[in-house]
Amino acid sequence: MDWLLFLVFLGACLGAGMTGALFQPGDWYRALNKPSWTPPDWVFPVTWFVLYGCMAAAGARAAVMPDSQYAMAFWALQIALNGLWTPVFFGLKKIRLGFAVIMALCLAVFGAMIALWQVDWIAGLLFAPYLLWVTIAACLNAAVWRLNPQVARSA
Amino acid sequence: MDWLLFLVFLGACLGAGMTGALFQPGDWYRALNKPSWTPPDWVFPVTWFVLYGCMAAAGARAAVMPDSQYAMAFWALQIALNGLWTPVFFGLKKIRLGFAVIMALCLAVFGAMIALWQVDWIAGLLFAPYLLWVTIAACLNAAVWRLNPQVARSA
């Protein structure tokens, strides 16, 4: 793997991930009703740390393959949407718009995984835990919406 | 040009650009001291509309070229940083951190332009107005910092 290429893709992940460091779950999130299966707060940064490594590796592997144009376009799409959810949910406290963003992110990650798989199956496989995690996050966002209808309506 | 590919890159631009629609310059920004050459508010969305078209076209042109791995990696890096500035500056009202983000964005856009140019000079040229605009935006951010030292320190 071209490590300089890996580092540029990792930089993109860290750019998106900075929103997670800047827009923290505060009193507002703690006060919300959450489903029993909600992961504790510390799980999120740890998971993202691992996922960002996988995503950057997938990008660097696929980028050097022929016919990787759709894999690269979807990689860019998913990272743009990845950085959008946290400011919408924790920054603006918009639960419903957050759900729309994370559904779009799920689709983009799914599209990226398919496109990556077609040029390099290992790159595609590296996106599988990411797709699983954003699906769990989408379910959590949906559950928070359902359990806090009045908070969701007010934003 | 492959128009479906163009649309995926444009989707990434719109994902990043949504932060501009969601985190608007409000009373806080209006009350700041700004340099005499500050563009009026309406110039920003109009400019970004044009730039996003250019950026998506550059991505779609370069993605199908051989050896475009660095162009694609930097394209992803710049779009991740592009969506970060608005939540930091208008959302968190962090003028100094905003300047750090926009300087990183300038470097990423410069790197992308060089890498794009090497695989397709038209793609590189399509990034030139973008580099010019983020440089102006970085100067504006720096001027706002200089003219509002106490506001900058407080965030």
CSV table of C-alpha atoms in Angstrom, one decimal, chain A residues 23-151:
chain,number,residue,atom,x,y,z
A,23,PHE,CA,-19.7,18.9,18.8
A,24,GLN,CA,-19.9,16.8,21.9
A,25,PRO,CA,-23.0,15.1,23.3
A,26,GLY,CA,-23.8,17.5,26.2
A,27,ASP,CA,-26.6,17.9,28.7
A,28,TRP,CA,-29.1,18.0,25.9
A,29,TYR,CA,-28.2,14.5,24.7
A,30,ARG,CA,-27.9,13.1,28.2
A,31,ALA,CA,-31.4,14.3,29.0
A,32,LEU,CA,-33.0,12.6,26.0
A,33,ASN,CA,-34.8,9.2,26.3
A,34,LYS,CA,-32.6,6.6,24.7
A,35,PRO,CA,-33.2,2.9,23.9
A,36,SER,CA,-31.7,0.3,26.4
A,37,TRP,CA,-29.1,-0.8,23.8
A,38,THR,CA,-27.6,2.7,23.4
A,39,PRO,CA,-23.8,2.2,23.5
A,40,PRO,CA,-21.9,4.2,26.2
A,41,ASP,CA,-20.4,7.5,25.0
A,42,TRP,CA,-16.8,6.2,25.1
A,43,VAL,CA,-17.6,3.5,22.5
A,44,PHE,CA,-18.2,6.1,19.7
A,45,PRO,CA,-14.7,7.6,19.5
A,46,VAL,CA,-13.0,4.2,19.9
A,47,THR,CA,-15.1,2.7,17.1
A,48,TRP,CA,-14.5,5.7,14.8
A,49,PHE,CA,-10.8,5.5,15.4
A,50,VAL,CA,-10.8,1.9,14.0
A,51,LEU,CA,-13.2,2.7,11.2
A,52,TYR,CA,-11.2,5.7,10.0
A,53,GLY,CA,-8.2,3.4,9.7
A,54,CYS,CA,-10.2,0.9,7.7
A,55,MET,CA,-11.8,3.6,5.5
A,56,ALA,CA,-8.4,5.2,4.7
A,57,ALA,CA,-6.9,1.7,3.9
A,58,ALA,CA,-9.8,0.9,1.6
A,59,GLY,CA,-9.4,4.3,-0.2
A,60,ALA,CA,-5.6,3.8,-0.7
A,61,ARG,CA,-6.0,0.2,-1.9
A,62,ALA,CA,-8.8,1.0,-4.4
A,63,ALA,CA,-7.3,4.3,-5.7
A,64,VAL,CA,-4.5,2.6,-7.5
A,65,MET,CA,-6.7,0.1,-9.2
A,66,PRO,CA,-8.0,0.5,-12.8
A,67,ASP,CA,-11.6,1.6,-13.2
A,68,SER,CA,-11.9,2.9,-9.6
A,69,GLN,CA,-13.7,6.1,-10.6
A,70,TYR,CA,-17.0,5.2,-8.9
A,71,ALA,CA,-15.2,3.8,-5.8
A,72,MET,CA,-13.4,7.2,-5.5
A,73,ALA,CA,-16.6,9.3,-6.2
A,74,PHE,CA,-18.5,7.4,-3.5
A,75,TRP,CA,-15.6,7.5,-1.1
A,76,ALA,CA,-15.7,11.3,-1.5
A,77,LEU,CA,-19.5,11.4,-1.1
A,78,GLN,CA,-19.5,9.3,2.1
A,79,ILE,CA,-16.8,11.4,3.8
A,80,ALA,CA,-18.7,14.6,3.0
A,81,LEU,CA,-21.8,13.2,4.6
A,82,ASN,CA,-19.9,11.6,7.5
A,83,GLY,CA,-18.8,15.1,8.7
A,84,LEU,CA,-22.3,16.5,8.4
A,85,TRP,CA,-24.2,14.3,10.9
A,86,THR,CA,-22.5,15.5,14.1
A,87,PRO,CA,-23.0,19.3,13.6
A,88,VAL,CA,-26.7,18.6,12.6
A,89,PHE,CA,-27.5,16.3,15.5
A,90,PHE,CA,-25.3,17.6,18.4
A,91,GLY,CA,-24.7,21.2,17.0
A,92,LEU,CA,-28.2,22.1,15.8
A,93,LYS,CA,-30.0,19.5,17.9
A,94,LYS,CA,-32.0,18.5,14.8
A,95,ILE,CA,-33.0,14.9,15.4
A,96,ARG,CA,-35.2,14.5,12.2
A,97,LEU,CA,-32.7,16.2,9.9
A,98,GLY,CA,-30.0,14.1,11.5
A,99,PHE,CA,-31.9,11.0,10.6
A,100,ALA,CA,-32.2,12.2,7.0
A,101,VAL,CA,-28.4,12.8,6.9
A,102,ILE,CA,-27.5,9.4,8.4
A,103,MET,CA,-29.9,7.6,6.0
A,104,ALA,CA,-28.1,9.4,3.1
A,105,LEU,CA,-24.8,8.4,4.7
A,106,CYS,CA,-25.9,4.7,4.9
A,107,LEU,CA,-26.7,4.8,1.2
A,108,ALA,CA,-23.4,6.5,0.3
A,109,VAL,CA,-21.5,3.9,2.4
A,110,PHE,CA,-23.4,1.1,0.8
A,111,GLY,CA,-22.7,2.5,-2.7
A,112,ALA,CA,-19.0,2.9,-1.8
A,113,MET,CA,-18.7,-0.6,-0.5
A,114,ILE,CA,-20.2,-2.1,-3.7
A,115,ALA,CA,-18.0,0.1,-5.9
A,116,LEU,CA,-14.9,-0.7,-3.8
A,117,TRP,CA,-15.6,-4.4,-3.9
A,118,GLN,CA,-15.7,-4.4,-7.7
A,119,VAL,CA,-12.2,-3.1,-7.9
A,120,ASP,CA,-10.6,-4.8,-4.8
A,121,TRP,CA,-12.6,-7.1,-2.6
A,122,ILE,CA,-10.4,-6.4,0.4
A,123,ALA,CA,-11.2,-2.7,0.1
A,124,GLY,CA,-14.9,-3.6,-0.1
A,125,LEU,CA,-14.6,-5.8,3.0
A,126,LEU,CA,-12.8,-2.9,4.9
A,127,PHE,CA,-16.1,-0.9,4.5
A,128,ALA,CA,-18.3,-3.6,6.0
A,129,PRO,CA,-17.8,-2.7,9.7
A,130,TYR,CA,-18.4,1.0,8.7
A,131,LEU,CA,-21.7,0.1,7.0
A,132,LEU,CA,-22.7,-1.9,10.1
A,133,TRP,CA,-21.8,0.9,12.4
A,134,VAL,CA,-23.7,3.7,10.5
A,135,THR,CA,-26.7,1.3,10.3
A,136,ILE,CA,-26.6,1.0,14.1
A,137,ALA,CA,-26.2,4.8,14.4
A,138,ALA,CA,-29.2,5.3,12.1
A,139,CYS,CA,-31.3,2.9,14.3
A,140,LEU,CA,-30.2,4.9,17.4
A,141,ASN,CA,-31.1,8.2,15.7
A,142,ALA,CA,-34.5,6.8,14.8
A,143,ALA,CA,-35.1,5.4,18.3
A,144,VAL,CA,-34.2,8.8,19.8
A,145,TRP,CA,-36.6,10.4,17.4
A,146,ARG,CA,-39.4,8.0,18.4
A,147,LEU,CA,-38.7,8.2,22.2
A,148,ASN,CA,-38.5,12.1,22.2
A,149,PRO,CA,-41.3,13.2,19.8
A,150,GLN,CA,-41.7,16.6,21.4
A,151,VAL,CA,-37.9,17.4,21.3
